Coordinates of N, CA and C in Angstrom, one line a residue:
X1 N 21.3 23.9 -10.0 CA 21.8 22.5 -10.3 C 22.6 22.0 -9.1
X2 N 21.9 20.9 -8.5 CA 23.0 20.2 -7.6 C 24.7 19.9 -8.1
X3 N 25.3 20.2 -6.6 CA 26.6 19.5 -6.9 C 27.0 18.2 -6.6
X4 N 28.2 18.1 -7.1 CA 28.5 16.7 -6.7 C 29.3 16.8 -5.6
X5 N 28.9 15.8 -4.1 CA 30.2 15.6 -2.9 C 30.8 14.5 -3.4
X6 N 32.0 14.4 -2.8 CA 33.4 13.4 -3.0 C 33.2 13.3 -1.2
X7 N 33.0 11.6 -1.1 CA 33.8 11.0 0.5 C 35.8 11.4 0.5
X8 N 35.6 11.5 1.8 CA 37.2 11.6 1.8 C 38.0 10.6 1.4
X9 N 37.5 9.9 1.2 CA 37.9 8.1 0.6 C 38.1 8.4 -1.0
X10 N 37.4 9.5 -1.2 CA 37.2 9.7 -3.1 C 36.3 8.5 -3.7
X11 N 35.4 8.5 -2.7 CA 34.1 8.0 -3.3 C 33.1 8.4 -3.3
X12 N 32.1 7.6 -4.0 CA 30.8 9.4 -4.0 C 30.0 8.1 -2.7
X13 N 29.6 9.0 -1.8 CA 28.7 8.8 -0.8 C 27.1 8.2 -0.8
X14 N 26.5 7.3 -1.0 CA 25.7 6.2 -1.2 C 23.8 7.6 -0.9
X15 N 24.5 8.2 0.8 CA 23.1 8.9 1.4 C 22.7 9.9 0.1
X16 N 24.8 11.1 -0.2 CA 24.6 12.1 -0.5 C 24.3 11.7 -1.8
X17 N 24.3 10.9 -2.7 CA 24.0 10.3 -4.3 C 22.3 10.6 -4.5
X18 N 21.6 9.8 -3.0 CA 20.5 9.3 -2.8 C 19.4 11.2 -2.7
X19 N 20.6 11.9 -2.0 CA 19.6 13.2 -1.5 C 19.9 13.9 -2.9
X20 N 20.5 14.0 -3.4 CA 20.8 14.6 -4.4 C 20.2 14.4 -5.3
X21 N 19.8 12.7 -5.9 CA 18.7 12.2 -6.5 C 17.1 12.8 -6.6
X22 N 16.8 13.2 -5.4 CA 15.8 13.7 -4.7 C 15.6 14.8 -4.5
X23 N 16.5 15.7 -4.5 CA 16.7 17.1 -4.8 C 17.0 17.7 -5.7
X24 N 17.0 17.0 -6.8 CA 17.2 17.9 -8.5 C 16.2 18.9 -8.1
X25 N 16.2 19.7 -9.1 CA 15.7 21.2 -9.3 C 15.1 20.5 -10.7
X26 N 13.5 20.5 -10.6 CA 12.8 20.0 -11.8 C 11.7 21.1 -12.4
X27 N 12.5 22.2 -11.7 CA 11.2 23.7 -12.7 C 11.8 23.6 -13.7
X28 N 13.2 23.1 -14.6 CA 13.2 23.5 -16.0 C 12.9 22.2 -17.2
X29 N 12.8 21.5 -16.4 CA 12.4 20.1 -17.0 C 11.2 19.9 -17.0
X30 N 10.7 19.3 -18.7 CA 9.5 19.4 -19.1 C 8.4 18.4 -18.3
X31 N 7.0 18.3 -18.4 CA 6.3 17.3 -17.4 C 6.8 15.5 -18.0
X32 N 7.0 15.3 -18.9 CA 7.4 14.2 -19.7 C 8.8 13.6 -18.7
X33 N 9.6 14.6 -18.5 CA 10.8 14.3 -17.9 C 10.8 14.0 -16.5
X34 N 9.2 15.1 -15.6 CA 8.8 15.0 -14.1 C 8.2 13.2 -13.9
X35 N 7.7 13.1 -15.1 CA 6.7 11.4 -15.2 C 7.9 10.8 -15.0
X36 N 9.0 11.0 -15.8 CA 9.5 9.6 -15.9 C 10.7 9.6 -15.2
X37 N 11.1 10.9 -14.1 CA 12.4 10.8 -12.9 C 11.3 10.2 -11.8
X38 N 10.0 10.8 -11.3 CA 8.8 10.4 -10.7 C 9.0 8.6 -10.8
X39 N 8.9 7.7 -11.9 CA 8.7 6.8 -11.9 C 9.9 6.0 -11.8
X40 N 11.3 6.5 -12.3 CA 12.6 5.8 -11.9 C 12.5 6.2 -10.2
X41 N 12.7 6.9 -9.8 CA 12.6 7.0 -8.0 C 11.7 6.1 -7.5
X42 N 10.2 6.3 -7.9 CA 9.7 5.5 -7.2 C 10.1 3.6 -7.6
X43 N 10.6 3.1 -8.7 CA 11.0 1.5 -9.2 C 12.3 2.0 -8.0
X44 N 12.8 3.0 -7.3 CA 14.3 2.8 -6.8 C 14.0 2.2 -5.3
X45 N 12.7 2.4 -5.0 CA 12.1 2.7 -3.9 C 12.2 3.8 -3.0
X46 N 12.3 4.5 -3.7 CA 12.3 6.3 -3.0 C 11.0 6.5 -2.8
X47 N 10.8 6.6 -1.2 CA 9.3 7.5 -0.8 C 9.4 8.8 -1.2
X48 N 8.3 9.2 -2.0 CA 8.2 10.1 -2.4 C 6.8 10.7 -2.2
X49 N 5.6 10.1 -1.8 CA 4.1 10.3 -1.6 C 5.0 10.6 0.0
X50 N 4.5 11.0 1.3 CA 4.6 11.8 2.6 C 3.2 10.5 3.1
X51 N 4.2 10.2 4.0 CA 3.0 8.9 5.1 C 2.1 9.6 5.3
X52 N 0.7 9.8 5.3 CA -0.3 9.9 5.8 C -1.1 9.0 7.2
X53 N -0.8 7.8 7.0 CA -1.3 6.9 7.4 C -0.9 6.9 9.5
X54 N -1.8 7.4 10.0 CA -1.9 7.9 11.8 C -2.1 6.6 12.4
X55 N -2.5 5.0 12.0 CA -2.1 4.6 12.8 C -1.3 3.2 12.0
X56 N -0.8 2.6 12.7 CA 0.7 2.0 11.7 C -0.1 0.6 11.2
X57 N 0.3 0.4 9.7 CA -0.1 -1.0 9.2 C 0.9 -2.2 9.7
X58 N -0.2 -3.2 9.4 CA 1.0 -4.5 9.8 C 0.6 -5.2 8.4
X59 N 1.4 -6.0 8.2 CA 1.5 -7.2 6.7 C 0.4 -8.4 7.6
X60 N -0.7 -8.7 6.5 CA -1.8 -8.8 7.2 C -1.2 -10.9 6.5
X61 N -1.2 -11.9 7.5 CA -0.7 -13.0 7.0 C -1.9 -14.1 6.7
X62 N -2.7 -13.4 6.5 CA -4.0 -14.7 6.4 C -4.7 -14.0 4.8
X63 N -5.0 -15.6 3.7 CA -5.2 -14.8 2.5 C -7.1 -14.7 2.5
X64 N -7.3 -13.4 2.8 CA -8.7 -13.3 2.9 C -9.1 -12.8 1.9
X65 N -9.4 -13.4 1.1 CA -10.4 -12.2 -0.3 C -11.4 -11.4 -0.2
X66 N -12.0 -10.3 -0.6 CA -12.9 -8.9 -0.3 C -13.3 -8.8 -1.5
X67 N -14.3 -9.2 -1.7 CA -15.2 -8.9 -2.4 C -16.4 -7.0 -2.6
X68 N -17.1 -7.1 -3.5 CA -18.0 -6.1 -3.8 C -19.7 -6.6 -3.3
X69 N -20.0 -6.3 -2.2 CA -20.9 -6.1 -1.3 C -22.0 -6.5 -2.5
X70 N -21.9 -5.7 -3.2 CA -23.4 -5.5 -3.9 C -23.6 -6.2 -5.1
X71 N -22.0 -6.7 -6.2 CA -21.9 -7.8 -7.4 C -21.6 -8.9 -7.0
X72 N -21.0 -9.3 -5.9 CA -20.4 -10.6 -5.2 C -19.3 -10.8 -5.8
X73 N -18.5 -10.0 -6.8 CA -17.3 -9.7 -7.5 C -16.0 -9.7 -6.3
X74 N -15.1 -10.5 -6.7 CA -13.7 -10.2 -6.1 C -13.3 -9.0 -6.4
X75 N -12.4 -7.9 -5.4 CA -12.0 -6.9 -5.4 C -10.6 -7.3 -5.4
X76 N -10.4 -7.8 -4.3 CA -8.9 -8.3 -4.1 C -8.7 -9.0 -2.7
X77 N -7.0 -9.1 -2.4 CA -7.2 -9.8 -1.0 C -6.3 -9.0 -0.4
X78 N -6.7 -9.1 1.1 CA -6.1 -8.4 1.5 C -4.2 -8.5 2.0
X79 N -3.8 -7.4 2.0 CA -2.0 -7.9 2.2 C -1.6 -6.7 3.3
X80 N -2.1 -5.9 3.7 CA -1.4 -5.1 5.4 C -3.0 -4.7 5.9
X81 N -3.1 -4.3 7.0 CA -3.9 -4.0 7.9 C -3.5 -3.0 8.6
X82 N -4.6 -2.0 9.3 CA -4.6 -1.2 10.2 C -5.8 -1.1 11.0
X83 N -6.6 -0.5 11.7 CA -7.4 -0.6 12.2 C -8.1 0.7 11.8
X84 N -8.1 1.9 10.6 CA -8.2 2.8 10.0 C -8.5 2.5 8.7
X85 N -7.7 1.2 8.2 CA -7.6 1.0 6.6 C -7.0 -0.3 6.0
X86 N -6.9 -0.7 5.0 CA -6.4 -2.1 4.8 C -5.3 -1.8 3.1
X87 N -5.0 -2.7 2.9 CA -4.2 -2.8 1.8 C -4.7 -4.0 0.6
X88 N -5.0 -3.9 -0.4 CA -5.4 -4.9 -1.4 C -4.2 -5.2 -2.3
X89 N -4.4 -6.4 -2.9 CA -3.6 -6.7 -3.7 C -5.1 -7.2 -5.2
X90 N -5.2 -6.3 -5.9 CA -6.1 -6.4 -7.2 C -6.3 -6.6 -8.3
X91 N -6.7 -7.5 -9.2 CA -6.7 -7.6 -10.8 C -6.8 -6.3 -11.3
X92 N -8.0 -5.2 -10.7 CA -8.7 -4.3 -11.1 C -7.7 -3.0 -10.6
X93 N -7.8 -2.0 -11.7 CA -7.4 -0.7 -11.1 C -8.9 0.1 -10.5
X94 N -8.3 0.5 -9.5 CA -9.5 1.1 -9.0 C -9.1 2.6 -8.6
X95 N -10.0 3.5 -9.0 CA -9.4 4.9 -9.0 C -9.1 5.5 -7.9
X96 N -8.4 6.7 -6.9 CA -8.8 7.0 -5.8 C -9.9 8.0 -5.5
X97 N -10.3 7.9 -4.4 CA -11.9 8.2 -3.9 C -13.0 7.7 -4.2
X98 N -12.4 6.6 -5.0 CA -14.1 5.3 -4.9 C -14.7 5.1 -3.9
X99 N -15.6 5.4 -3.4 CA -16.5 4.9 -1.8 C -17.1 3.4 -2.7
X100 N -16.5 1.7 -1.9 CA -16.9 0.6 -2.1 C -18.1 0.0 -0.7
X101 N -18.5 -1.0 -1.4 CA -19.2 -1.3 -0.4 C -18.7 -2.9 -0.4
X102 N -18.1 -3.2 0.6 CA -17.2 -4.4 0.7 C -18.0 -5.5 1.7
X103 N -17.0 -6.5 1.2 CA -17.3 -7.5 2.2 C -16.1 -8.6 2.3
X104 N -16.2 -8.7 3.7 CA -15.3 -10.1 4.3 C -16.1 -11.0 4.8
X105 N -15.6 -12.0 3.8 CA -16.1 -13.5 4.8 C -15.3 -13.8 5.9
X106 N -16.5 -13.9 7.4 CA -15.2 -14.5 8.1 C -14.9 -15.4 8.3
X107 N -13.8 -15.8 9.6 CA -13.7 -17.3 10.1 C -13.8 -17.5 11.5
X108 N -14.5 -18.8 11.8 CA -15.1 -19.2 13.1 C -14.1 -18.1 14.3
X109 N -12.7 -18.5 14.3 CA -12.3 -17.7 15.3 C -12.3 -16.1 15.7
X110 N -12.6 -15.2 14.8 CA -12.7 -13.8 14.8 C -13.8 -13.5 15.5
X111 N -15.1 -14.2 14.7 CA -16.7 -13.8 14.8 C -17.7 -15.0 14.5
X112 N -18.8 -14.7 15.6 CA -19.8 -15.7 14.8 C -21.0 -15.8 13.9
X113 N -20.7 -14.8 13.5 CA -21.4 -14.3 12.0 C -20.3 -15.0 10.6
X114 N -21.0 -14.9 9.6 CA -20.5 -15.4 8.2 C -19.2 -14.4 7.9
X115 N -20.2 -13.2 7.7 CA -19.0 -12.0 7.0 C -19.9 -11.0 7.4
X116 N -19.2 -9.5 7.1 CA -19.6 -7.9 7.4 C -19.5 -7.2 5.9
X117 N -20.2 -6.6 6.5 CA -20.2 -5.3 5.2 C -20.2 -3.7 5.6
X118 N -19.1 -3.4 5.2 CA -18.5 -2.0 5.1 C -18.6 -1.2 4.2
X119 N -18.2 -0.1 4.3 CA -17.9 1.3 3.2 C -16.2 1.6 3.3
X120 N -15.6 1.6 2.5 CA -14.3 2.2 2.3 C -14.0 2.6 1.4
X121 N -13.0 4.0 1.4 CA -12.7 4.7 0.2 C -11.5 4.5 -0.2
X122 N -11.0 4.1 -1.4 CA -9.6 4.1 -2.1 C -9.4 5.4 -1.8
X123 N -7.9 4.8 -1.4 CA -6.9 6.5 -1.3 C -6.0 6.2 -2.2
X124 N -5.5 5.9 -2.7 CA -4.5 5.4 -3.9 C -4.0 4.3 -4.7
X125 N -3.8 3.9 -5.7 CA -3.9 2.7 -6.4 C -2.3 3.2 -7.6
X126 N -1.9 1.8 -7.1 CA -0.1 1.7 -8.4 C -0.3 0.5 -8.6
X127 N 0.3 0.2 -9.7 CA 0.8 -1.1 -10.4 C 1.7 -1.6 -9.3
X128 N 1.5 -2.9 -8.9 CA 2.1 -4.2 -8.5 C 4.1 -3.9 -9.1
X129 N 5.0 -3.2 -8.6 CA 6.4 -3.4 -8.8 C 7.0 -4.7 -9.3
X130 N 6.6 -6.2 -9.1 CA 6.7 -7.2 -9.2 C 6.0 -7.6 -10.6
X131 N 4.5 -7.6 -10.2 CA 3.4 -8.4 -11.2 C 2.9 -7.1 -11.8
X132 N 3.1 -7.0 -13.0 CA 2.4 -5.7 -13.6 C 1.0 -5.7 -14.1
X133 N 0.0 -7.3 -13.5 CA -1.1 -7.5 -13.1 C -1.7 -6.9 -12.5
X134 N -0.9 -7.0 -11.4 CA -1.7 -6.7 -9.9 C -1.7 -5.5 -10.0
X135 N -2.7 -4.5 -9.2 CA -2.6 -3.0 -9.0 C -2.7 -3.5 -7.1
X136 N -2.0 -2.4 -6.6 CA -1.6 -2.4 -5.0 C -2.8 -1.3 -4.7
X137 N -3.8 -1.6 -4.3 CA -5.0 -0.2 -3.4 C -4.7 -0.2 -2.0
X138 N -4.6 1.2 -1.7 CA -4.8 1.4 -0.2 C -6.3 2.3 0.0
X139 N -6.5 1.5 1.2 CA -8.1 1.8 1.4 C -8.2 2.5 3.2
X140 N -9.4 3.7 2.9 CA -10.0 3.7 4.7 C -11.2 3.9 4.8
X141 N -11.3 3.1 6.0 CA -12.8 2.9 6.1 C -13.3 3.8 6.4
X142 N -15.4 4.0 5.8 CA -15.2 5.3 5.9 C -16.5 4.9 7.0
X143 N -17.4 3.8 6.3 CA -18.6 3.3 7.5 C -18.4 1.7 7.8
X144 N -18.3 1.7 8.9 CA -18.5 0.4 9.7 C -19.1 0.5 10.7
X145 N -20.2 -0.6 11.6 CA -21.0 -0.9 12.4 C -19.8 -1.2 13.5
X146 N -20.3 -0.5 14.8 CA -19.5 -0.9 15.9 C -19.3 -2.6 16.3
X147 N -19.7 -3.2 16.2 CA -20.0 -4.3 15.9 C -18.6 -5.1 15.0
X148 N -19.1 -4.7 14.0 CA -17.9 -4.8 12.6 C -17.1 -4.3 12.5
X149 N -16.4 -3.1 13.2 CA -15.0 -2.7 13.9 C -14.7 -3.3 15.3
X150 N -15.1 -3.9 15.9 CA -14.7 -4.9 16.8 C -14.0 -5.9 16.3
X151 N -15.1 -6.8 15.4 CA -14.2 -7.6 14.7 C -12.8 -7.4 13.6
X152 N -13.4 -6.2 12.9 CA -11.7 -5.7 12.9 C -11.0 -5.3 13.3
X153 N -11.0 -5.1 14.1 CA -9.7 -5.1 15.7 C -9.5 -6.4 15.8
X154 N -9.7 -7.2 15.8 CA -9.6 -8.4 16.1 C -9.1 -9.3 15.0
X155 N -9.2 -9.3 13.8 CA -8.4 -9.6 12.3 C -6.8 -8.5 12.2
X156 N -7.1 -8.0 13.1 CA -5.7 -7.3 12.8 C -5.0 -7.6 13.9
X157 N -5.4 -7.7 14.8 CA -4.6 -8.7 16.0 C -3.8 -9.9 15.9
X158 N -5.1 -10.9 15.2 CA -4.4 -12.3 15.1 C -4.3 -12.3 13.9
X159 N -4.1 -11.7 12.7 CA -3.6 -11.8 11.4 C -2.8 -11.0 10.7
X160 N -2.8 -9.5 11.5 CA -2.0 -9.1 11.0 C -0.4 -9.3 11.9
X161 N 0.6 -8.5 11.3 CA 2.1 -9.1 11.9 C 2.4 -8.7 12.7
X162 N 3.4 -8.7 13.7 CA 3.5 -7.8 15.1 C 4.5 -6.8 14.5
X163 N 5.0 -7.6 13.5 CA 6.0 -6.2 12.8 C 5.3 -5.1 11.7
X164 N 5.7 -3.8 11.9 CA 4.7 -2.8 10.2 C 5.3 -3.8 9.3
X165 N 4.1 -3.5 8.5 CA 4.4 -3.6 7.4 C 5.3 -2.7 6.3
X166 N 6.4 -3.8 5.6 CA 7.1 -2.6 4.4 C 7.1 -3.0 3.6
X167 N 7.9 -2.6 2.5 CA 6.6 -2.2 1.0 C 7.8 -3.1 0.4
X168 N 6.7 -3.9 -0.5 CA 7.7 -4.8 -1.3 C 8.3 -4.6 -2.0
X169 N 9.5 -5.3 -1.9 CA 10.6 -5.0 -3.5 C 11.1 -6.7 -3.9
X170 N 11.9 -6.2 -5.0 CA 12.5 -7.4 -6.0 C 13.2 -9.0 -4.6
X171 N 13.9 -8.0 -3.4 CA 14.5 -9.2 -2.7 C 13.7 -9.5 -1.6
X172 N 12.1 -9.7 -1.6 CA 11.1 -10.8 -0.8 C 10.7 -11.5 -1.7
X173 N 11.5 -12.1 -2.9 CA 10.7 -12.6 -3.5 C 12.1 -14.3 -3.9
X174 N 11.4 -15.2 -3.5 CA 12.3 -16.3 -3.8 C 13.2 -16.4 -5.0
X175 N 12.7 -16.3 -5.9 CA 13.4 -15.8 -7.2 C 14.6 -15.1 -7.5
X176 N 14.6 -14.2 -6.7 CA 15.8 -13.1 -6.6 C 16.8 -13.7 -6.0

């Protein structure tokens, strides 16, 4: 069982509260109890999933919708970029390890083709923290034409942000 530190001030310490949080001891606590400390950390915004992600996303600022290659179905639109993988914002839950076959329409300035079509695999999918509509998918591509990764190098240049992208919470939102 973790202990409690005291600041010299006799206040409890904001980091040590936070590591402590995170370092309970959960082998005696039933799976019921792992779900739902799992799901208050992650609403606290505690990373808890380990970055995988080798090369860095940006908040992608142009609203491009991605469709399903093969139904002409909206998937979602896109909201960070990498040059490895993208980020959806979607009606649909979509499982991880789905291999999709997608498509972007483009625009005059990227390419002079319409749109591309790719293969990417869901790597994870959560509920929208905000909109409990939306599901948030992270995707990486698994086939694209040299061709069609040029042009995405080039959508992540002039649309995505020069800053990474970080993960939304309650205060980006005007409301708040």
């Amino acid at each position: 069982m973790a202990s409690i530190h005291i600041c010299r001030t006799g206040e409890f310490s904001h980091q040590i509260w936070q590591r402590l949080t995170l370092e309970t001891d959960f082998s005696h606590h039933s799976l019921l109890n792992l779900i739902a400390t799992y799901h208050i950390l992650s609403m606290k915004g505690a990373n808890i999933m380990p970055e995988k992600r080798k090369i860095p996303r940006r908040d992608f600022t142009y609203y491009m919708p991605v469709m399903d290659a093969l139904t002409k179905q909206l998937v979602g639109y896109l909201t960070d970029i990498s040059t490895g993988g993208f980020r959806l914002d979607s009606l649909k839950q979509i499982p991880p390890q789905a291999d999709l076959q997608l498509q972007i329409q483009l625009t005059p300035d990227i390419a002079t083709k319409e749109f591309m079509v790719f293969v990417a695999r869901s790597k994870w999918c959560q509920q929208d923290r905000i909109d409990p509509n939306t599901f948030n998918v992270g995707f990486q591509i698994i086939n694209m034409s040299p061709t069609d990764l040029s042009i995405f190098q080039r959508m992540c240049e002039k649309y995505g942000s020069q800053k990474p992208a970080k993960t939304k919470n309650y205060n980006d939102y005007l409301w708040r």
